Amino acid sequence: MKVRLIKSWQTQLADTIAAPYFDRLTQFVRQEYKQYSCYPPGKDLFNAFDLCPFEAVNVVLLGQDPYHGFGQAHGLCFSVPEGVTHPPSLINILKELQQDVGKPYPRSGSLLPWASQGVLLLNATLTVRAGQAGSHQKQGWEKFTDAVIEKLSSNKTGLVFMLWGNYAKQKGKHINRNKHLVLEAGHPSPFSAHKGLWFGNKHFSQANAYLKGQGKPSINW
């Protein structure tokens, strides 16, 4: 089944794209988009990959599901398009960024500038039905994104993986921690933040310090 992925990712993921489960997954997604309102828009489904080729990845930020509200999801975890109101988790991410590296809180909630610098903004599940969080889980996306993480872990060195919340931490089992830096914290949702599991993690400055030590460019968060 032909999938619209840029060449570098097509090459890395050829085996998983050719697997029977992926054909079933694509059939499921197509039917869902025909029958229901789903997010992100089809053209944005692989945005994380389009904007961050395999060879450019230096940081992997892992989310769970796309936003399921109208106009929010555009294929990058935690990010919203220019002009869209910031969801609560994104607000807490940007507040932590402000506290950590002193960057003023931005007007835009779009994280496209991060992607263009080598940050793969990857959701574990790439699609969702409108208004129904988790509705496209356990259909095959998790297996696909496990393969993405495995390929990055195996074929690259000196990456930073940011795992926020228990769901993301479980995906961390596919990472070789001898080759990469794994940063873990609670989820940036208000629930975790109010329990003291989010603020003060300093992941942004830690990531840049590690990248510098690897001889890689730091991220202008």
CSV table of C-alpha atoms in Angstrom, one decimal:
chain,number,residue,atom,x,y,z
A,1,MET,CA,0.0,0.0,0.0
A,2,LYS,CA,1.5,3.4,-1.0
A,3,VAL,CA,1.8,5.8,1.9
A,4,ARG,CA,2.6,9.5,1.5
A,5,LEU,CA,5.8,9.6,3.5
A,6,ILE,CA,9.0,11.5,2.4
A,7,LYS,CA,11.7,9.3,1.0
A,8,SER,CA,14.0,9.1,4.1
A,9,TRP,CA,11.1,7.8,6.2
A,10,GLN,CA,9.8,5.5,3.5
A,11,THR,CA,13.2,3.9,3.4
A,12,GLN,CA,13.6,3.5,7.1
A,13,LEU,CA,10.0,2.2,7.6
A,14,ALA,CA,9.7,0.0,4.5
A,15,ASP,CA,9.3,-3.2,6.4
A,16,THR,CA,6.5,-1.9,8.7
A,17,ILE,CA,4.7,-0.2,5.9
A,18,ALA,CA,4.7,-3.5,4.0
A,19,ALA,CA,3.4,-5.5,7.0
A,20,PRO,CA,-0.2,-6.8,6.9
A,21,TYR,CA,-1.2,-4.8,10.1
A,22,PHE,CA,-0.4,-1.5,8.3
A,23,ASP,CA,-2.7,-2.3,5.4
A,24,ARG,CA,-5.5,-3.0,7.9
A,25,LEU,CA,-4.6,0.3,9.7
A,26,THR,CA,-4.8,2.3,6.5
A,27,GLN,CA,-8.2,0.8,5.6
A,28,PHE,CA,-9.5,1.6,9.1
A,29,VAL,CA,-8.3,5.2,8.9
A,30,ARG,CA,-9.8,5.7,5.4
A,31,GLN,CA,-13.1,4.4,6.5
A,32,GLU,CA,-13.1,6.6,9.7
A,33,TYR,CA,-12.3,9.7,7.6
A,34,LYS,CA,-15.2,8.9,5.2
A,35,GLN,CA,-17.7,8.2,7.9
A,36,TYR,CA,-16.8,10.7,10.6
A,37,SER,CA,-15.0,14.0,11.2
A,38,CYS,CA,-11.4,13.0,12.1
A,39,TYR,CA,-8.3,14.9,12.9
A,40,PRO,CA,-5.8,16.0,11.8
A,41,PRO,CA,-6.8,16.9,8.2
A,42,GLY,CA,-5.6,14.2,5.9
A,43,LYS,CA,-3.0,16.5,4.3
A,44,ASP,CA,-1.4,17.0,7.7
A,45,LEU,CA,-1.4,13.4,8.9
A,46,PHE,CA,2.3,12.9,8.4
A,47,ASN,CA,3.4,16.5,9.1
A,48,ALA,CA,5.8,15.4,11.8
A,49,PHE,CA,7.7,13.3,9.3
A,50,ASP,CA,7.4,15.8,6.4
A,51,LEU,CA,8.9,18.6,8.5
A,52,CYS,CA,11.7,16.5,10.1
A,53,PRO,CA,13.4,14.0,7.8
A,54,PHE,CA,15.0,11.0,9.4
A,55,GLU,CA,18.5,12.3,8.9
A,56,ALA,CA,17.6,15.6,10.6
A,57,VAL,CA,16.2,14.2,13.8
A,58,ASN,CA,18.0,15.2,17.0
A,59,VAL,CA,15.2,15.3,19.5
A,60,VAL,CA,12.0,13.2,19.8
A,61,LEU,CA,9.1,14.6,21.7
A,62,LEU,CA,6.4,12.0,22.2
A,63,GLY,CA,2.7,12.7,22.6
A,64,GLN,CA,-0.3,10.4,22.9
A,65,ASP,CA,-3.2,11.4,20.6
A,66,PRO,CA,-3.8,14.4,18.3
A,67,TYR,CA,-6.1,17.1,19.8
A,68,HIS,CA,-9.7,16.1,19.1
A,69,GLY,CA,-11.2,19.6,18.9
A,70,PHE,CA,-12.0,21.5,15.7
A,71,GLY,CA,-9.0,23.2,14.1
A,72,GLN,CA,-6.4,22.2,16.8
A,73,ALA,CA,-4.6,19.2,15.4
A,74,HIS,CA,-2.1,19.6,12.5
A,75,GLY,CA,0.1,16.5,12.8
A,76,LEU,CA,2.6,17.7,15.4
A,77,CYS,CA,2.2,16.6,19.0
A,78,PHE,CA,1.1,19.3,21.4
A,79,SER,CA,1.2,22.0,18.7
A,80,VAL,CA,-1.7,24.0,17.3
A,81,PRO,CA,-1.9,26.1,14.1
A,82,GLU,CA,-1.1,29.8,14.2
A,83,GLY,CA,-4.0,31.7,15.8
A,84,VAL,CA,-5.6,28.8,17.6
A,85,THR,CA,-6.2,29.1,21.4
A,86,HIS,CA,-3.5,27.2,23.4
A,87,PRO,CA,-4.8,24.0,25.0
A,88,PRO,CA,-4.0,23.5,28.7
A,89,SER,CA,-1.1,21.0,28.1
A,90,LEU,CA,0.5,23.4,25.6
A,91,ILE,CA,0.1,26.3,28.1
A,92,ASN,CA,2.0,24.3,30.7
A,93,ILE,CA,4.8,23.3,28.2
A,94,LEU,CA,5.3,26.9,27.3
A,95,LYS,CA,5.3,28.0,30.9
A,96,GLU,CA,7.9,25.5,31.7
A,97,LEU,CA,10.0,26.6,28.8
A,98,GLN,CA,9.7,30.2,30.1
A,99,GLN,CA,10.9,29.1,33.5
A,100,ASP,CA,13.6,26.9,32.2
A,101,VAL,CA,15.4,29.0,29.5
A,102,GLY,CA,13.8,32.4,30.1
A,103,LYS,CA,12.0,32.5,26.7
A,104,PRO,CA,9.0,34.8,26.8
A,105,TYR,CA,5.6,33.1,26.6
A,106,PRO,CA,4.7,33.1,22.8
A,107,ARG,CA,1.5,34.3,21.2
A,108,SER,CA,1.6,31.4,18.8
A,109,GLY,CA,1.1,27.8,19.8
A,110,SER,CA,2.6,26.5,16.6
A,111,LEU,CA,5.7,24.3,17.2
A,112,LEU,CA,6.7,24.3,13.5
A,113,PRO,CA,9.9,26.1,14.3
A,114,TRP,CA,10.9,23.2,16.6
A,115,ALA,CA,10.3,20.7,13.8
A,116,SER,CA,12.4,22.6,11.4
A,117,GLN,CA,15.3,22.4,13.8
A,118,GLY,CA,15.2,18.6,14.1
A,119,VAL,CA,12.6,18.0,16.7
A,120,LEU,CA,10.3,15.1,15.7
A,121,LEU,CA,6.9,16.0,17.3
A,122,LEU,CA,5.4,12.5,17.3
A,123,ASN,CA,2.1,11.3,18.6
A,124,ALA,CA,1.8,7.6,19.4
A,125,THR,CA,-1.5,7.6,17.6
A,126,LEU,CA,-1.6,9.8,14.5
A,127,THR,CA,-5.4,10.2,14.1
A,128,VAL,CA,-8.5,10.6,16.2
A,129,ARG,CA,-12.2,10.9,15.8
A,130,ALA,CA,-13.6,14.4,16.5
A,131,GLY,CA,-14.5,14.8,20.2
A,132,GLN,CA,-13.5,11.3,21.1
A,133,ALA,CA,-10.1,11.1,22.7
A,134,GLY,CA,-8.4,7.7,22.2
A,135,SER,CA,-10.8,6.6,19.5
A,136,HIS,CA,-8.1,5.5,17.1
A,137,GLN,CA,-6.0,3.7,19.7
A,138,LYS,CA,-5.2,0.0,19.4
A,139,GLN,CA,-5.8,-0.1,15.6
A,140,GLY,CA,-2.1,-0.3,14.7
A,141,TRP,CA,-0.7,3.2,15.0
A,142,GLU,CA,1.1,2.3,18.2
A,143,LYS,CA,2.9,-0.5,16.4
A,144,PHE,CA,3.9,2.0,13.6
A,145,THR,CA,5.2,4.5,16.1
A,146,ASP,CA,7.1,1.8,18.0
A,147,ALA,CA,8.8,1.0,14.7
A,148,VAL,CA,9.7,4.7,14.3
A,149,ILE,CA,11.3,4.9,17.7
A,150,GLU,CA,13.1,1.6,17.2
A,151,LYS,CA,14.6,2.8,13.9
A,152,LEU,CA,15.7,6.1,15.4
A,153,SER,CA,17.2,4.3,18.4
A,154,SER,CA,19.0,1.7,16.4
A,155,ASN,CA,20.3,3.8,13.4
A,156,LYS,CA,21.2,7.1,15.1
A,157,THR,CA,23.3,8.1,18.1
A,158,GLY,CA,23.1,11.0,20.6
A,159,LEU,CA,19.4,11.7,20.3
A,160,VAL,CA,17.2,13.2,23.1
A,161,PHE,CA,13.9,11.5,23.8
A,162,MET,CA,11.4,13.5,25.8
A,163,LEU,CA,8.8,11.2,27.4
A,164,TRP,CA,6.0,13.1,29.2
A,165,GLY,CA,3.5,11.0,31.1
A,166,ASN,CA,3.1,7.3,31.8
A,167,TYR,CA,1.9,6.5,28.2
A,168,ALA,CA,5.0,8.1,26.7
A,169,LYS,CA,7.3,6.4,29.3
A,170,GLN,CA,6.0,3.0,28.2
A,171,LYS,CA,7.1,3.7,24.7
A,172,GLY,CA,10.6,4.2,26.1
A,173,LYS,CA,11.2,0.5,26.2
A,174,HIS,CA,12.2,0.7,22.6
A,175,ILE,CA,15.1,3.2,23.2
A,176,ASN,CA,18.7,2.2,23.8
A,177,ARG,CA,19.6,4.4,26.7
A,178,ASN,CA,23.3,3.7,26.3
A,179,LYS,CA,23.2,5.6,23.0
A,180,HIS,CA,20.7,8.3,23.8
A,181,LEU,CA,19.5,10.7,26.5
A,182,VAL,CA,16.0,9.9,27.8
A,183,LEU,CA,14.2,12.6,29.7
A,184,GLU,CA,11.1,11.6,31.6
A,185,ALA,CA,8.5,13.8,33.5
A,186,GLY,CA,4.8,13.8,34.3
A,187,HIS,CA,2.4,14.8,31.5
A,188,PRO,CA,2.0,18.5,31.1
A,189,SER,CA,-1.7,18.3,31.6
A,190,PRO,CA,-3.2,20.4,34.4
A,191,PHE,CA,-3.8,17.2,36.4
A,192,SER,CA,-0.2,16.2,36.5
A,193,ALA,CA,1.1,19.8,36.8
A,194,HIS,CA,-1.0,20.4,39.9
A,195,LYS,CA,0.4,17.2,41.5
A,196,GLY,CA,3.9,18.6,41.1
A,197,LEU,CA,4.9,16.1,38.3
A,198,TRP,CA,5.6,18.6,35.5
A,199,PHE,CA,7.0,22.0,36.4
A,200,GLY,CA,10.7,22.3,37.1
A,201,ASN,CA,11.8,19.4,34.9
A,202,LYS,CA,14.2,21.6,32.9
A,203,HIS,CA,14.0,19.3,30.0
A,204,PHE,CA,14.7,22.1,27.4
A,205,SER,CA,18.0,23.2,28.9
A,206,GLN,CA,19.0,19.6,29.6
A,207,ALA,CA,18.3,18.7,26.0
A,208,ASN,CA,20.4,21.5,24.7
A,209,ALA,CA,23.3,20.8,27.1
A,210,TYR,CA,23.3,17.2,25.9
A,211,LEU,CA,23.2,18.1,22.2
A,212,LYS,CA,26.1,20.5,22.7
A,213,GLY,CA,28.1,17.7,24.3
A,214,GLN,CA,27.3,15.6,21.2
A,215,GLY,CA,28.6,18.3,18.9
A,216,LYS,CA,25.1,19.0,17.6
A,217,PRO,CA,23.4,22.3,17.3
A,218,SER,CA,21.1,23.3,20.3
A,219,ILE,CA,17.4,24.0,19.7
A,220,ASN,CA,16.1,27.5,19.7
A,221,TRP,CA,13.0,26.6,21.7
